[in-house]
Amino acid sequence: MFAQRNTWRVLSIAAAALALTTAPGPGQQPPQPPPAAPVPTILLQYKAVTAERLKRPEDSDWLMIRRTYDGWGYSPLSRITTGNVARLQPAWVFSTGALNGHEAPAIVNNGVMFVSTPGNQVIALDAKTGSLLWRYRRPLPEDAVVLHPTTRGVAVYGDKVFLAANECVLVALDARTGMEVWTTKVEDNSQGYYMTLAPLVADGKVIVGASGGEFGVRGFVAAYDPETGAPIWKTYTVPAPGEPGSETWPRGEQWKTGGAPVWVTGNYDPETNLMYWGTGNGGPWMGDQRPGDNLYTASTVAIDAATGQIKGHHQYQPNESWDWDEVSPPILVDFRRNGRTIKGLIDVARDGYLWFLERTEGPIKFIEGVPYVAQNVFTGLDPKTGRPDIDPTRKPGTARPASFCPSHWGGKNWPPIAFSPRTRMIYIPANENLCAAIVGRQIEYMPGAPFTGATTTISLAPGADHIGEVQAWNVDTGRRVWTHKYAKSQTWGPMLATAGGLVFTGGTNDRKFRAFHAETGKVLWEFPTNSGITGQPSSFMVDGTQYVAVQSGWGIDSRAMQARLNTLMPGDYPEVPEGGAIWVFAVR
Amino acid sequence: MHHAWITVATAADRADRPAVGRRTALKTAIALGVGMSLPRSTALGQDDEQAALRPKAGDWLVKVGDAGLTPLTPEDIPVAAQQTMAWAMDPRTGIVRSGSRLNRVVLLRFDPDTLAASTRARAAGGVVAYTAICTHNGCEITDWLGDEQTLSCPCHSTRFDAKNGARVLDGPAPRPLPALPLVLAEGKLVVSRSFTARVGFELA
């Protein structure tokens, strides 16, 4: 210390003076951090998020990742229209300072915006001006297991902001200051549990699940007290012996490492207090090493928010062997079919099928399943249960390679669809013409070590002329209405629909954010951002102006697919620039 | 079959997580009378620190999951075949450096004449060592594509050329896998220098 100060004195008298006035000497107090900046007025007036507001949000707000519990990704704002969207311009842009995939939406509560980014960061901004209000960064251990370094958003409730930190710690922040109120360890990161999803606040609880399908985790959904972080219930997505569904794990203790991770936030029906969560692949990846249907892998599970009890489920592919995680939850839409209105669930699955289901007080009923991309694995569906018949030559196994379409990335991966009640259409970011081959090898479980036992390669379907698509399907007819094909890009773009008759999405390798005509699919506006967009767009209003917000920040699987495509089509899919930014657009 | 030490993994916080398996591995080594000098009383905290350190010059290599802690020789590594997962071990203390997943290495063996010159200079008995941690998102490089003789990441399919500095053949990884230079000493594979570059990926 003194030596250092002496060096400074030699180097610069001014620096020495500074050091002498700030460095502690014998009998002196250590330097104090500067006093906290005063809380900005906009935060002093922060509007608490009530359960009622989460159920019926003001039109101007975007209080949860898909805005409403039904998962529609729909804004009732209509000031940005098909007629004026051509004049959409950036209102402000804010650099996040982070790399990797930026997948979180801008959450907006009464003019205050919260955005999470890779690297356990939450940024609070004035939504109108982009001025920084506070910034929270939680250091990650150097050797943290985070195989998909992202975050899919924060949750807000009361005067708190909730972040599912990557190392599997749930964090509650004070919305006014960004200071930690409490933290709770959810699971052991060294065993392969990590979190990338946004927490769900439902029934007065804050609820999360964990990733780790690469490590033989035992998936779960768990609820915590928003005030204290105390655990309330934890429900495993792989049943223990004696529990319902345990008969689908006939071999020994395989249920302990059975997978079914939960890495995308579920949707919720306040009427029945049931949440609908999606689950991922089994552990290990090859089904022939874990005989049985393996509930509840590759399923939608209906969980009672009050107790955590599983009240119903639908498994999309029993004995999952294609790495088709069905984590993306179904949206809740009542649709018409055969002369009746069905309280429905609609799931656009990674397996390439569009599933129409019925929700009840508990069990999930099968209504209809149709492929939305080329799918060569299912030879048919049981008309009553929807259970697929599998072509055995298309099912990979241990030392038994098989090729199949769509690829392991799926017809649609995690990026959420949107639904517009005005057009009665869902909007799907799909990848067509991509296929994969997997070959498995025998693998033994070791805690914290990979437990996949599978090698995957991808290929193009014969005659492929494009990959990425936006598809629009009418939910009452079950028919496709329009398709937009991207000439030279895949898509990883979450969807936003608005009452202005528009659909917004990014997801392409040309860095563009686009607005489509919701009825026709015509591209009405596009803008090239700093990086590729894998963020969930949202829309909000402040002082009478409607805004559309999205994070641009390419990485993780979008980067991986781009690299694989560049190998298949050399030079056509060059590296996309990375580094995150928050963009906010308005009509000028 | 699960090795006995697997069950010692605890639910402790990561920051002070013990080196998984090391303590029991030591006991196993003692029980088996493995011929190495083991300190009678080493402060536990120091052990944990040593176990989390990156491999150092002079370290031996042992197979992941080998409770017997047998130092690896070139003959233990199959030629031009699936990589062997290994940890470095301090031969003086018997501490296996398994305290950080970033210490996990892959070992492969090739005919030295098929190696690029710079890679051959780091090889011992035809054995090359690289970090097992992918430079893209930190997945462990568990896959070997035998037909094309490349390392492959199971998460996002980067392929690395193990015979030429683990350069990226294709895929999302932005840089090669850091190499761990080796030499032979009394027939054993011994670490000769630390990793050639920082291990891991950019978390943010």
Tab-separated table of N, CA and C in Angstrom, chain A residues 253-341:
chain	number	residue	atom	x	y	z
A	253	GLU	N	-33.481	-47.173	-10.797
A	253	GLU	CA	-33.545	-45.820	-10.257
A	253	GLU	C	-33.353	-44.766	-11.340
A	254	GLN	N	-33.731	-45.117	-12.556
A	254	GLN	CA	-33.514	-44.172	-13.657
A	254	GLN	C	-34.308	-42.883	-13.494
A	255	TRP	N	-35.400	-42.956	-12.722
A	255	TRP	CA	-36.192	-41.745	-12.501
A	255	TRP	C	-35.370	-40.647	-11.828
A	256	LYS	N	-34.337	-41.043	-11.094
A	256	LYS	CA	-33.542	-40.039	-10.379
A	256	LYS	C	-32.739	-39.147	-11.317
A	257	THR	N	-32.481	-39.653	-12.514
A	257	THR	CA	-31.694	-38.896	-13.493
A	257	THR	C	-32.486	-38.748	-14.789
A	258	GLY	N	-33.813	-38.713	-14.642
A	258	GLY	CA	-34.693	-38.848	-15.807
A	258	GLY	C	-34.872	-37.618	-16.669
A	259	GLY	N	-34.345	-36.472	-16.239
A	259	GLY	CA	-34.440	-35.277	-17.087
A	259	GLY	C	-35.765	-34.552	-16.911
A	260	ALA	N	-36.451	-34.303	-18.051
A	260	ALA	CA	-37.688	-33.495	-18.055
A	260	ALA	C	-37.445	-32.116	-17.438
A	261	PRO	N	-36.377	-31.436	-17.874
A	261	PRO	CA	-36.097	-30.105	-17.330
A	261	PRO	C	-37.160	-29.102	-17.763
A	262	VAL	N	-37.231	-28.012	-17.020
A	262	VAL	CA	-38.230	-26.967	-17.276
A	262	VAL	C	-37.479	-25.660	-17.494
A	263	TRP	N	-37.360	-25.231	-18.741
A	263	TRP	CA	-36.551	-24.030	-18.996
A	263	TRP	C	-37.276	-22.939	-19.758
A	264	VAL	N	-38.589	-23.046	-19.841
A	264	VAL	CA	-39.401	-21.941	-20.352
A	264	VAL	C	-40.586	-21.786	-19.405
A	265	THR	N	-41.013	-20.541	-19.176
A	265	THR	CA	-42.063	-20.247	-18.208
A	265	THR	C	-43.422	-20.785	-18.659
A	266	GLY	N	-44.148	-21.357	-17.734
A	266	GLY	CA	-45.474	-21.883	-18.035
A	266	GLY	C	-46.514	-20.776	-18.154
A	267	ASN	N	-47.667	-21.134	-18.744
A	267	ASN	CA	-48.825	-20.245	-18.777
A	267	ASN	C	-49.794	-20.666	-17.678
A	268	TYR	N	-50.854	-19.863	-17.474
A	268	TYR	CA	-51.644	-20.019	-16.248
A	268	TYR	C	-53.101	-19.660	-16.509
A	269	ASP	N	-53.998	-20.455	-15.935
A	269	ASP	CA	-55.429	-20.197	-16.030
A	269	ASP	C	-55.948	-19.832	-14.639
A	270	PRO	N	-56.171	-18.537	-14.359
A	270	PRO	CA	-56.613	-18.149	-13.013
A	270	PRO	C	-57.958	-18.772	-12.622
A	271	GLU	N	-58.784	-19.117	-13.609
A	271	GLU	CA	-60.092	-19.699	-13.291
A	271	GLU	C	-59.975	-21.035	-12.577
A	272	THR	N	-59.038	-21.847	-13.031
A	272	THR	CA	-58.868	-23.178	-12.429
A	272	THR	C	-57.654	-23.235	-11.503
A	273	ASN	N	-56.887	-22.144	-11.485
A	273	ASN	CA	-55.620	-22.080	-10.733
A	273	ASN	C	-54.618	-23.137	-11.217
A	274	LEU	N	-54.752	-23.529	-12.489
A	274	LEU	CA	-53.811	-24.502	-13.065
A	274	LEU	C	-52.806	-23.787	-13.963
A	275	MET	N	-51.550	-24.213	-13.819
A	275	MET	CA	-50.489	-23.720	-14.699
A	275	MET	C	-50.148	-24.825	-15.702
A	276	TYR	N	-49.720	-24.405	-16.873
A	276	TYR	CA	-49.336	-25.366	-17.907
A	276	TYR	C	-47.857	-25.173	-18.220
A	277	TRP	N	-47.052	-26.130	-17.780
A	277	TRP	CA	-45.599	-26.059	-17.964
A	277	TRP	C	-45.158	-27.117	-18.980
A	278	GLY	N	-44.160	-26.774	-19.783
A	278	GLY	CA	-43.594	-27.724	-20.732
A	278	GLY	C	-42.324	-28.350	-20.178
A	279	THR	N	-42.042	-29.583	-20.601
A	279	THR	CA	-40.854	-30.287	-20.120
A	279	THR	C	-39.971	-30.716	-21.286
A	280	GLY	N	-38.722	-30.928	-20.987
A	280	GLY	CA	-37.732	-31.266	-22.012
A	280	GLY	C	-37.446	-32.754	-22.115
A	281	ASN	N	-36.289	-33.055	-22.669
A	281	ASN	CA	-35.925	-34.433	-22.997
A	281	ASN	C	-35.639	-35.269	-21.744
A	282	GLY	N	-35.596	-36.560	-21.956
A	282	GLY	CA	-35.232	-37.469	-20.876
A	282	GLY	C	-33.725	-37.574	-20.746
A	283	GLY	N	-33.273	-38.154	-19.643
A	283	GLY	CA	-31.855	-38.402	-19.458
A	283	GLY	C	-31.607	-39.901	-19.297
A	284	PRO	N	-30.647	-40.496	-20.061
A	284	PRO	CA	-29.905	-39.869	-21.153
A	284	PRO	C	-30.800	-39.665	-22.377
A	285	TRP	N	-30.213	-39.162	-23.476
A	285	TRP	CA	-31.058	-38.752	-24.595
A	285	TRP	C	-31.665	-39.937	-25.348
A	286	MET	N	-30.976	-41.068	-25.373
A	286	MET	CA	-31.485	-42.188	-26.163
A	286	MET	C	-32.510	-42.988	-25.357
A	287	GLY	N	-33.716	-43.064	-25.913
A	287	GLY	CA	-34.815	-43.718	-25.211
A	287	GLY	C	-34.578	-45.190	-24.937
A	288	ASP	N	-33.758	-45.848	-25.781
A	288	ASP	CA	-33.566	-47.292	-25.560
A	288	ASP	C	-32.715	-47.574	-24.324
A	289	GLN	N	-32.116	-46.500	-23.744
A	289	GLN	CA	-31.387	-46.700	-22.482
A	289	GLN	C	-32.274	-46.438	-21.260
A	290	ARG	N	-33.510	-45.993	-21.506
A	290	ARG	CA	-34.456	-45.782	-20.388
A	290	ARG	C	-35.847	-46.232	-20.855
A	291	PRO	N	-36.091	-47.532	-20.833
A	291	PRO	CA	-37.349	-48.068	-21.336
A	291	PRO	C	-38.555	-47.450	-20.626
A	292	GLY	N	-39.688	-47.457	-21.320
A	292	GLY	CA	-40.920	-46.880	-20.786
A	292	GLY	C	-41.267	-45.581	-21.485
A	293	ASP	N	-42.467	-45.098	-21.201
A	293	ASP	CA	-42.882	-43.814	-21.790
A	293	ASP	C	-42.122	-42.650	-21.166
A	294	ASN	N	-41.675	-42.821	-19.907
A	294	ASN	CA	-40.899	-41.798	-19.206
A	294	ASN	C	-41.680	-40.498	-18.988
A	295	LEU	N	-42.802	-40.625	-18.312
A	295	LEU	CA	-43.523	-39.405	-17.897
A	295	LEU	C	-42.667	-38.639	-16.891
A	296	TYR	N	-42.710	-37.289	-16.881
A	296	TYR	CA	-43.430	-36.437	-17.799
A	296	TYR	C	-42.438	-35.758	-18.733
A	297	THR	N	-41.544	-36.527	-19.379
A	297	THR	CA	-40.657	-35.927	-20.371
A	297	THR	C	-41.478	-35.522	-21.589
A	298	ALA	N	-40.999	-34.504	-22.308
A	298	ALA	CA	-41.607	-34.054	-23.565
A	298	ALA	C	-43.117	-33.917	-23.441
A	299	SER	N	-43.549	-33.226	-22.398
A	299	SER	CA	-44.977	-33.141	-22.087
A	299	SER	C	-45.376	-31.711	-21.758
A	300	THR	N	-46.693	-31.506	-21.735
A	300	THR	CA	-47.267	-30.363	-21.031
A	300	THR	C	-47.879	-30.912	-19.752
A	301	VAL	N	-47.559	-30.277	-18.624
A	301	VAL	CA	-48.040	-30.755	-17.332
A	301	VAL	C	-48.909	-29.664	-16.703
A	302	ALA	N	-50.123	-30.044	-16.263
A	302	ALA	CA	-51.020	-29.102	-15.581
A	302	ALA	C	-50.761	-29.209	-14.079
A	303	ILE	N	-50.315	-28.117	-13.492
A	303	ILE	CA	-49.929	-28.107	-12.077
A	303	ILE	C	-50.795	-27.107	-11.320
A	304	ASP	N	-51.350	-27.547	-10.187
A	304	ASP	CA	-52.153	-26.691	-9.321
A	304	ASP	C	-51.225	-25.688	-8.632
A	305	ALA	N	-51.490	-24.410	-8.859
A	305	ALA	CA	-50.591	-23.386	-8.304
A	305	ALA	C	-50.658	-23.350	-6.778
A	306	ALA	N	-51.767	-23.788	-6.216
A	306	ALA	CA	-51.904	-23.731	-4.761
A	306	ALA	C	-51.044	-24.786	-4.075
A	307	THR	N	-51.028	-25.987	-4.639
A	307	THR	CA	-50.403	-27.118	-3.947
A	307	THR	C	-49.202	-27.707	-4.678
A	308	GLY	N	-49.084	-27.419	-5.965
A	308	GLY	CA	-48.039	-28.058	-6.751
A	308	GLY	C	-48.433	-29.421	-7.291
A	309	GLN	N	-49.663	-29.832	-6.996
A	309	GLN	CA	-50.095	-31.168	-7.444
A	309	GLN	C	-50.262	-31.204	-8.959
A	310	ILE	N	-49.805	-32.297	-9.566
A	310	ILE	CA	-50.005	-32.489	-11.002
A	310	ILE	C	-51.430	-32.994	-11.212
A	311	LYS	N	-52.208	-32.219	-11.994
A	311	LYS	CA	-53.629	-32.554	-12.190
A	311	LYS	C	-53.912	-33.121	-13.581
A	312	GLY	N	-52.958	-32.991	-14.465
A	312	GLY	CA	-53.166	-33.498	-15.825
A	312	GLY	C	-51.875	-33.390	-16.609
A	313	HIS	N	-51.843	-34.073	-17.748
A	313	HIS	CA	-50.661	-33.973	-18.604
A	313	HIS	C	-51.007	-34.418	-20.012
A	314	HIS	N	-50.180	-33.993	-20.949
A	314	HIS	CA	-50.214	-34.570	-22.295
A	314	HIS	C	-48.776	-34.774	-22.726
A	315	GLN	N	-48.441	-36.019	-23.040
A	315	GLN	CA	-47.078	-36.301	-23.501
A	315	GLN	C	-47.074	-36.346	-25.026
A	316	TYR	N	-46.192	-35.527	-25.629
A	316	TYR	CA	-46.191	-35.414	-27.086
A	316	TYR	C	-45.508	-36.605	-27.736
A	317	GLN	N	-44.303	-36.972	-27.247
A	317	GLN	CA	-43.664	-38.177	-27.795
A	317	GLN	C	-43.125	-39.040	-26.646
A	318	PRO	N	-43.792	-40.186	-26.407
A	318	PRO	CA	-43.315	-41.100	-25.367
A	318	PRO	C	-41.912	-41.607	-25.687
A	319	ASN	N	-41.132	-41.873	-24.646
A	319	ASN	CA	-39.769	-42.392	-24.801
A	319	ASN	C	-38.948	-41.509	-25.748
A	320	GLU	N	-38.951	-40.240	-25.441
A	320	GLU	CA	-38.326	-39.213	-26.280
A	320	GLU	C	-36.887	-39.599	-26.666
A	321	SER	N	-36.574	-39.448	-27.965
A	321	SER	CA	-35.235	-39.832	-28.445
A	321	SER	C	-34.689	-38.888	-29.513
A	322	TRP	N	-35.327	-37.729	-29.704
A	322	TRP	CA	-34.956	-36.831	-30.796
A	322	TRP	C	-34.424	-35.483	-30.292
A	323	ASP	N	-34.274	-35.342	-28.978
A	323	ASP	CA	-33.919	-34.053	-28.364
A	323	ASP	C	-34.979	-33.001	-28.654
A	324	TRP	N	-36.230	-33.438	-28.780
A	324	TRP	CA	-37.322	-32.483	-28.972
A	324	TRP	C	-37.878	-32.089	-27.598
A	325	ASP	N	-37.202	-31.193	-26.928
A	325	ASP	CA	-37.726	-30.644	-25.670
A	325	ASP	C	-39.048	-29.948	-25.961
A	326	GLU	N	-40.083	-30.309	-25.256
A	326	GLU	CA	-41.365	-29.612	-25.454
A	326	GLU	C	-41.597	-28.614	-24.326
A	327	VAL	N	-40.585	-27.762	-24.124
A	327	VAL	CA	-40.629	-26.820	-22.996
A	327	VAL	C	-41.510	-25.611	-23.259
A	328	SER	N	-41.690	-25.293	-24.523
A	328	SER	CA	-42.493	-24.129	-24.872
A	328	SER	C	-43.948	-24.468	-24.540
A	329	PRO	N	-44.594	-23.714	-23.620
A	329	PRO	CA	-45.900	-24.165	-23.138
A	329	PRO	C	-47.009	-23.842	-24.134
A	330	PRO	N	-48.118	-24.556	-24.032
A	330	PRO	CA	-49.255	-24.202	-24.882
A	330	PRO	C	-49.840	-22.859	-24.445
A	331	ILE	N	-50.415	-22.125	-25.418
A	331	ILE	CA	-51.153	-20.918	-25.046
A	331	ILE	C	-52.604	-21.316	-24.756
A	332	LEU	N	-53.287	-20.492	-23.979
A	332	LEU	CA	-54.676	-20.775	-23.592
A	332	LEU	C	-55.594	-19.970	-24.502
A	333	VAL	N	-56.288	-20.652	-25.391
A	333	VAL	CA	-57.212	-20.002	-26.329
A	333	VAL	C	-58.450	-20.875	-26.451
A	334	ASP	N	-59.617	-20.262	-26.365
A	334	ASP	CA	-60.845	-20.995	-26.633
A	334	ASP	C	-61.100	-20.938	-28.135
A	335	PHE	N	-61.178	-22.120	-28.760
A	335	PHE	CA	-61.333	-22.162	-30.215
A	335	PHE	C	-62.559	-22.986	-30.604
A	336	ARG	N	-63.000	-22.787	-31.836
A	336	ARG	CA	-64.165	-23.499	-32.354
A	336	ARG	C	-63.713	-24.790	-33.034
A	337	ARG	N	-64.452	-25.832	-32.840
A	337	ARG	CA	-64.175	-27.078	-33.555
A	337	ARG	C	-65.462	-27.905	-33.596
A	338	ASN	N	-65.823	-28.339	-34.786
A	338	ASN	CA	-66.985	-29.220	-34.974
A	338	ASN	C	-68.234	-28.678	-34.272
A	339	GLY	N	-68.463	-27.395	-34.434
A	339	GLY	CA	-69.693	-26.801	-33.929
A	339	GLY	C	-69.693	-26.460	-32.455
A	340	ARG	N	-68.596	-26.648	-31.774
A	340	ARG	CA	-68.580	-26.252	-30.357
A	340	ARG	C	-67.334	-25.425	-30.036
A	341	THR	N	-67.449	-24.658	-28.960
A	341	THR	CA	-66.297	-23.879	-28.494
A	341	THR	C	-65.565	-24.697	-27.445
